[in-house]
Amino acid sequence: MKRIKKVLAWTGILLLVLILGIGVIAATRQNQKYEAPYPDIKASADPAVIARGRHLVLNVAHCVGCHSTANVDSIDFNTVDVPLSGGRLFDLPVGKIYSKNITPDTETGIGNYSDAEIARALYYGVHPDGTVVYDFMPFHNVSKEDMTAIISYLRTQKPVKNKVPENKLNVIGNLVKAFMIEPVGPEGEIPATVKKDTTAEYGRYLAMYVAECNGCHTERNMAGAFVGEPFAGGKPMEAKGYPPLTPPNLRPDPGSRIYGWSQETFINRFRMGKLIPYSHMHWSSFKHMTDDELKAIYKFLQTLKPVKTKTGG
């Protein structure tokens, strides 16, 4: 009996030392610094470039859905510019994450960031101070032309002074940040430009890198890395006080949400906007995408092989 107690005591001591050691290492890795190249991107004053950037930021890339606390469902993005002053809370299993102020304010926004620093953060997941960017915005393969347009539009916004709260990670969040999150960069060479048409190829570009349909419609782990079949359905998403909603399978499987939909049905659904009040999908932005953009995405989704998953409906 004494021997068993002794073994248990030493086991407890070893576990305590291990836990303390992991905790110390995790604490030292919270502000780990990373290196990444600075893309040769420079904002333009060309009205056509800025207009393209506006369309991407407010509609296709739906930046407004996260970087604003306004009721975006009641706003017509065709006529109103919404301040991207950040502060929206995402209460996640890893802790409380707040969207950043991306107006040109020099104290609380991105006014002191260079164009290259903004592009590096979006392409390579590294903040100007060298720390990691959470991979909620996988714009890593956006064309240089579109990245120029996005940054050009951001530069035209009215500066808004809004100091966003610091992220508050829990114990799990600190461990995830320390050991699981690293910068994510482009898949191969960043394209200079991408032809805008109604082909499946352009649809893939939009769905993967700009509209980020895969970001919700593919399963991810706690660190944000993709672990499921692309576009085959995501994990349940919760809104306080409402039942969870699961991003459905978008592949052409008989059990998927859009199986049998015509191109016209697909486009018309987007034009309807948000039908479920607590839906996490950025319908208020996506409903302003052009017919050609939606046609391209529809054609791309039709090229995927059918995959039957539990998130079919």
Coordinates of C-alpha atoms in Angstrom, one line a residue:
M1 CA 0.0 0.0 0.0
K2 CA 2.8 2.4 0.9
R3 CA 4.5 1.7 -2.4
I4 CA 1.3 2.4 -4.3
K5 CA 0.9 5.7 -2.4
K6 CA 4.5 6.6 -3.2
V7 CA 4.0 5.9 -6.9
L8 CA 0.8 7.9 -7.0
A9 CA 2.5 10.8 -5.2
W10 CA 5.4 10.8 -7.7
T11 CA 3.0 10.5 -10.6
G12 CA 1.1 13.5 -9.3
I13 CA 4.3 15.5 -8.9
L14 CA 5.4 14.7 -12.4
L15 CA 2.0 15.6 -13.8
L16 CA 2.1 18.9 -11.9
V17 CA 5.6 19.7 -13.2
L18 CA 4.5 18.8 -16.7
I19 CA 1.5 21.0 -16.5
L20 CA 3.5 23.9 -15.1
G21 CA 6.1 23.4 -17.8
I22 CA 3.6 23.5 -20.5
G23 CA 2.0 26.6 -19.0
V24 CA 5.3 28.4 -18.8
I25 CA 6.2 27.6 -22.4
A26 CA 2.7 28.6 -23.6
A27 CA 3.1 31.9 -21.8
T28 CA 6.4 32.6 -23.6
R29 CA 4.8 31.8 -27.0
Q30 CA 1.8 34.1 -26.8
N31 CA 3.6 36.9 -28.7
Q32 CA 5.8 34.8 -30.9
K33 CA 7.4 36.8 -33.7
Y34 CA 7.4 35.6 -37.3
E35 CA 9.0 36.7 -40.6
A36 CA 7.2 37.2 -43.9
P37 CA 7.8 39.1 -47.1
Y38 CA 6.4 42.5 -47.8
P39 CA 4.3 42.4 -51.0
D40 CA 4.9 45.1 -53.6
I41 CA 1.3 46.5 -53.2
K42 CA 0.6 50.2 -53.4
A43 CA -2.8 51.9 -53.0
S44 CA -4.2 53.6 -56.0
A45 CA -6.2 56.9 -56.3
D46 CA -7.9 55.6 -59.5
P47 CA -11.7 55.8 -59.0
A48 CA -12.2 52.6 -60.9
V49 CA -9.8 50.7 -58.7
I50 CA -11.4 52.2 -55.6
A51 CA -14.9 51.2 -56.8
R52 CA -13.7 47.6 -57.4
G53 CA -12.2 47.6 -53.8
R54 CA -15.5 48.9 -52.4
H55 CA -17.4 46.1 -54.1
L56 CA -15.0 43.5 -52.8
V57 CA -14.9 44.9 -49.2
L58 CA -18.6 45.5 -48.7
N59 CA -20.0 42.7 -50.8
V60 CA -17.9 39.8 -52.1
A61 CA -15.3 39.7 -49.3
H62 CA -18.0 40.8 -46.7
C63 CA -15.4 42.6 -44.5
V64 CA -18.2 44.7 -43.2
G65 CA -19.9 41.7 -41.7
C66 CA -17.1 41.3 -39.1
H67 CA -15.4 44.7 -38.9
S68 CA -18.6 46.7 -38.1
T69 CA -21.0 46.6 -35.2
A70 CA -23.7 48.2 -37.3
N71 CA -26.9 46.3 -38.1
V72 CA -25.7 45.5 -41.6
D73 CA -28.9 43.7 -42.5
S74 CA -30.7 47.0 -42.6
I75 CA -28.2 48.8 -44.8
D76 CA -28.1 49.2 -48.5
F77 CA -24.4 48.8 -49.3
N78 CA -24.9 50.2 -52.8
T79 CA -25.5 53.7 -51.4
V80 CA -24.0 53.7 -47.8
D81 CA -20.4 53.3 -46.7
V82 CA -20.3 51.6 -43.3
P83 CA -17.4 52.4 -41.0
L84 CA -15.2 49.4 -40.6
S85 CA -14.3 50.5 -37.1
G86 CA -14.2 47.0 -35.6
G87 CA -15.2 45.9 -32.1
R88 CA -17.5 43.0 -33.0
L89 CA -17.2 40.2 -30.4
F90 CA -16.8 36.6 -31.4
D91 CA -17.4 34.5 -28.3
L92 CA -15.5 31.3 -29.2
P93 CA -14.5 28.2 -27.4
V94 CA -10.9 29.6 -27.2
G95 CA -12.0 32.9 -25.7
K96 CA -13.4 36.3 -26.7
I97 CA -12.0 37.6 -30.0
Y98 CA -12.7 41.2 -31.2
S99 CA -12.6 42.3 -34.8
K100 CA -10.0 45.1 -35.5
N101 CA -10.6 48.7 -36.5
I102 CA -9.5 48.9 -40.1
T103 CA -10.3 52.5 -40.8
P104 CA -7.4 54.9 -41.4
D105 CA -7.4 56.2 -37.9
T106 CA -3.7 56.6 -36.8
E107 CA -4.3 55.8 -33.1
T108 CA -6.8 52.9 -33.1
G109 CA -7.0 51.8 -36.7
I110 CA -4.6 51.1 -39.6
G111 CA -3.6 54.6 -40.4
N112 CA 0.0 54.0 -39.5
Y113 CA 0.3 50.8 -41.4
S114 CA 2.0 50.8 -44.8
D115 CA 0.2 49.3 -47.8
A116 CA 2.8 46.5 -47.8
E117 CA 2.2 45.8 -44.1
I118 CA -1.6 45.4 -44.7
A119 CA -0.9 43.2 -47.7
R120 CA 1.5 41.1 -45.7
A121 CA -1.1 40.6 -42.9
L122 CA -3.7 39.4 -45.4
Y123 CA -1.4 37.3 -47.6
Y124 CA 0.9 35.8 -45.0
G125 CA -0.9 36.1 -41.7
V126 CA 1.7 38.3 -39.9
H127 CA 0.8 41.5 -38.2
P128 CA 3.1 44.6 -38.5
D129 CA 4.6 43.8 -35.1
G130 CA 5.4 40.2 -36.3
T131 CA 2.7 38.4 -34.3
V132 CA 0.4 35.9 -35.9
V133 CA -2.9 36.8 -37.5
Y134 CA -5.8 34.4 -36.7
D135 CA -6.7 32.8 -40.0
F136 CA -10.3 34.0 -40.1
M137 CA -9.7 35.9 -43.3
P138 CA -7.9 33.5 -45.7
F139 CA -7.3 36.0 -48.5
H140 CA -3.9 34.4 -49.1
N141 CA -4.4 33.9 -52.9
V142 CA -6.3 37.1 -53.7
S143 CA -4.8 38.5 -56.9
K144 CA -2.5 41.5 -56.6
E145 CA -4.9 43.5 -58.6
D146 CA -7.8 42.8 -56.2
M147 CA -5.6 43.3 -53.1
T148 CA -4.6 46.7 -54.5
A149 CA -8.2 47.5 -54.9
I150 CA -9.1 46.4 -51.4
I151 CA -6.4 48.5 -49.8
S152 CA -7.2 51.5 -52.0
Y153 CA -10.8 51.5 -50.8
L154 CA -9.7 51.1 -47.2
R155 CA -7.5 54.2 -47.5
T156 CA -10.5 56.2 -48.7
Q157 CA -12.6 55.5 -45.6
K158 CA -13.3 58.2 -43.0
P159 CA -11.0 57.6 -40.0
V160 CA -12.9 56.4 -36.9
K161 CA -11.3 56.5 -33.5
N162 CA -12.5 53.3 -31.8
K163 CA -10.2 51.5 -29.4
V164 CA -11.1 47.8 -29.7
P165 CA -10.8 45.6 -26.6
E166 CA -7.8 43.2 -26.5
N167 CA -8.6 39.6 -27.2
K168 CA -9.3 37.6 -24.0
L169 CA -8.2 34.0 -24.5
N170 CA -9.0 31.3 -22.0
V171 CA -6.7 28.5 -20.9
I172 CA -7.5 26.4 -24.0
G173 CA -7.1 29.5 -26.2
N174 CA -3.6 30.2 -24.8
L175 CA -2.6 26.7 -25.5
V176 CA -4.0 26.7 -29.0
K177 CA -2.3 30.0 -29.8
A178 CA 1.0 28.8 -28.4
F179 CA 1.2 25.4 -30.1
M180 CA -1.3 25.2 -32.9
I181 CA -1.5 28.6 -34.6
E182 CA 1.1 29.7 -37.2
P183 CA 1.0 32.1 -40.1
V184 CA -0.7 30.8 -43.2
G185 CA 0.5 32.0 -46.6
P186 CA -0.4 31.7 -50.3
E187 CA -0.7 28.4 -52.1
G188 CA 2.0 28.8 -54.7
E189 CA 2.5 32.1 -56.5
I190 CA 0.1 35.0 -56.0
P191 CA -1.6 35.8 -59.3
A192 CA -1.1 39.3 -60.7
T193 CA -4.7 39.3 -62.0
V194 CA -7.6 36.9 -62.4
K195 CA -9.9 37.1 -65.4
K196 CA -13.4 38.2 -64.3
D197 CA -16.0 36.1 -66.2
T198 CA -18.6 33.4 -65.5
T199 CA -16.3 30.4 -65.7
A200 CA -15.9 27.7 -63.0
E201 CA -12.3 28.8 -62.7
Y202 CA -13.3 32.3 -61.7
G203 CA -15.9 30.8 -59.4
R204 CA -13.3 28.8 -57.6
Y205 CA -11.2 31.9 -57.1
L206 CA -14.2 33.7 -55.6
A207 CA -15.4 30.8 -53.5
M208 CA -12.0 29.9 -52.1
Y209 CA -10.2 33.2 -51.7
V210 CA -12.6 36.2 -51.8
A211 CA -16.1 35.2 -50.7
E212 CA -14.5 32.4 -48.6
C213 CA -17.4 30.0 -48.9
N214 CA -15.1 27.2 -47.8
G215 CA -14.4 29.1 -44.6
C216 CA -17.8 28.1 -43.1
H217 CA -18.8 25.3 -45.4
T218 CA -15.8 23.1 -44.5
E219 CA -15.1 21.6 -41.1
R220 CA -12.2 23.2 -39.1
N221 CA -10.4 22.3 -35.9
M222 CA -10.1 24.6 -32.9
A223 CA -7.1 26.3 -34.4
G224 CA -9.0 27.2 -37.5
A225 CA -7.3 24.7 -39.8
F226 CA -9.4 22.9 -42.3
V227 CA -10.0 19.2 -41.4
G228 CA -13.0 18.3 -43.5
E229 CA -13.8 17.8 -47.2
P230 CA -13.9 21.2 -48.8
F231 CA -17.5 22.6 -49.3
A232 CA -19.0 19.4 -47.8
G233 CA -20.4 21.2 -44.7
G234 CA -19.0 22.9 -41.6
K235 CA -19.4 22.6 -37.9
P236 CA -22.5 23.8 -36.0
M237 CA -22.5 27.6 -35.4
E238 CA -24.3 29.0 -32.4
A239 CA -25.9 32.4 -31.6
K240 CA -26.8 33.1 -28.0
G241 CA -30.4 32.3 -27.4
Y242 CA -30.9 30.4 -30.7
P243 CA -30.5 26.8 -31.8
P244 CA -27.2 26.1 -33.7
L245 CA -27.1 26.2 -37.4
T246 CA -24.8 24.0 -39.5
P247 CA -23.3 25.3 -42.7
P248 CA -24.6 22.8 -45.3
N249 CA -22.9 20.6 -47.8
L250 CA -22.6 22.5 -51.1
R251 CA -21.4 19.7 -53.2
P252 CA -23.7 18.1 -55.9
D253 CA -24.7 15.2 -53.7
P254 CA -28.4 14.2 -53.6
G255 CA -28.4 15.0 -49.9
S256 CA -26.8 18.5 -50.2
R257 CA -28.7 21.7 -49.6
I258 CA -28.5 22.9 -53.2
Y259 CA -28.8 19.6 -55.0
G260 CA -31.0 20.0 -58.1
W261 CA -30.9 23.8 -58.0
S262 CA -30.7 25.6 -61.3
Q263 CA -28.4 28.5 -61.8
E264 CA -31.5 30.8 -61.7
T265 CA -32.6 29.3 -58.4
F266 CA -29.1 29.7 -56.9
I267 CA -29.0 33.4 -57.9
N268 CA -32.5 34.1 -56.8
R269 CA -31.8 32.7 -53.3
F270 CA -28.9 35.2 -52.9
R271 CA -31.2 38.1 -54.0
M272 CA -33.6 37.2 -51.1
G273 CA -31.0 38.0 -48.5
K274 CA -31.3 36.7 -44.9
L275 CA -34.4 34.6 -44.3
I276 CA -33.3 33.1 -40.9
P277 CA -32.8 36.1 -38.6
Y278 CA -29.9 34.5 -36.6
S279 CA -28.1 33.0 -39.7
H280 CA -24.3 33.5 -39.6
M281 CA -24.1 33.8 -43.4
H282 CA -23.3 37.2 -44.7
W283 CA -26.4 37.5 -46.8
S284 CA -26.5 41.3 -46.5
S285 CA -23.2 41.4 -48.4
F286 CA -23.6 38.4 -50.7
K287 CA -27.0 39.6 -52.1
H288 CA -25.2 42.5 -53.8
M289 CA -22.8 40.2 -55.7
T290 CA -23.2 40.5 -59.5
D291 CA -25.1 37.9 -61.5
D292 CA -21.8 37.0 -63.2
E293 CA -20.0 36.4 -59.9
L294 CA -22.9 34.1 -58.7
K295 CA -23.0 32.3 -62.0
A296 CA -19.3 31.6 -61.7
I297 CA -19.6 30.3 -58.1
Y298 CA -22.5 28.1 -59.1
K299 CA -20.6 26.6 -62.0
F300 CA -17.6 25.9 -59.7
L301 CA -19.7 24.1 -57.1
Q302 CA -21.2 21.9 -59.9
T303 CA -17.7 20.7 -60.8
L304 CA -17.0 19.2 -57.3
K305 CA -17.4 15.5 -56.8
P306 CA -20.4 14.5 -54.8
V307 CA -19.7 13.8 -51.1
K308 CA -22.3 12.6 -48.7
T309 CA -21.9 14.1 -45.2
K310 CA -23.9 14.5 -42.0
T311 CA -24.3 18.2 -42.9
G312 CA -26.1 17.6 -46.1
G313 CA -29.2 19.6 -45.3

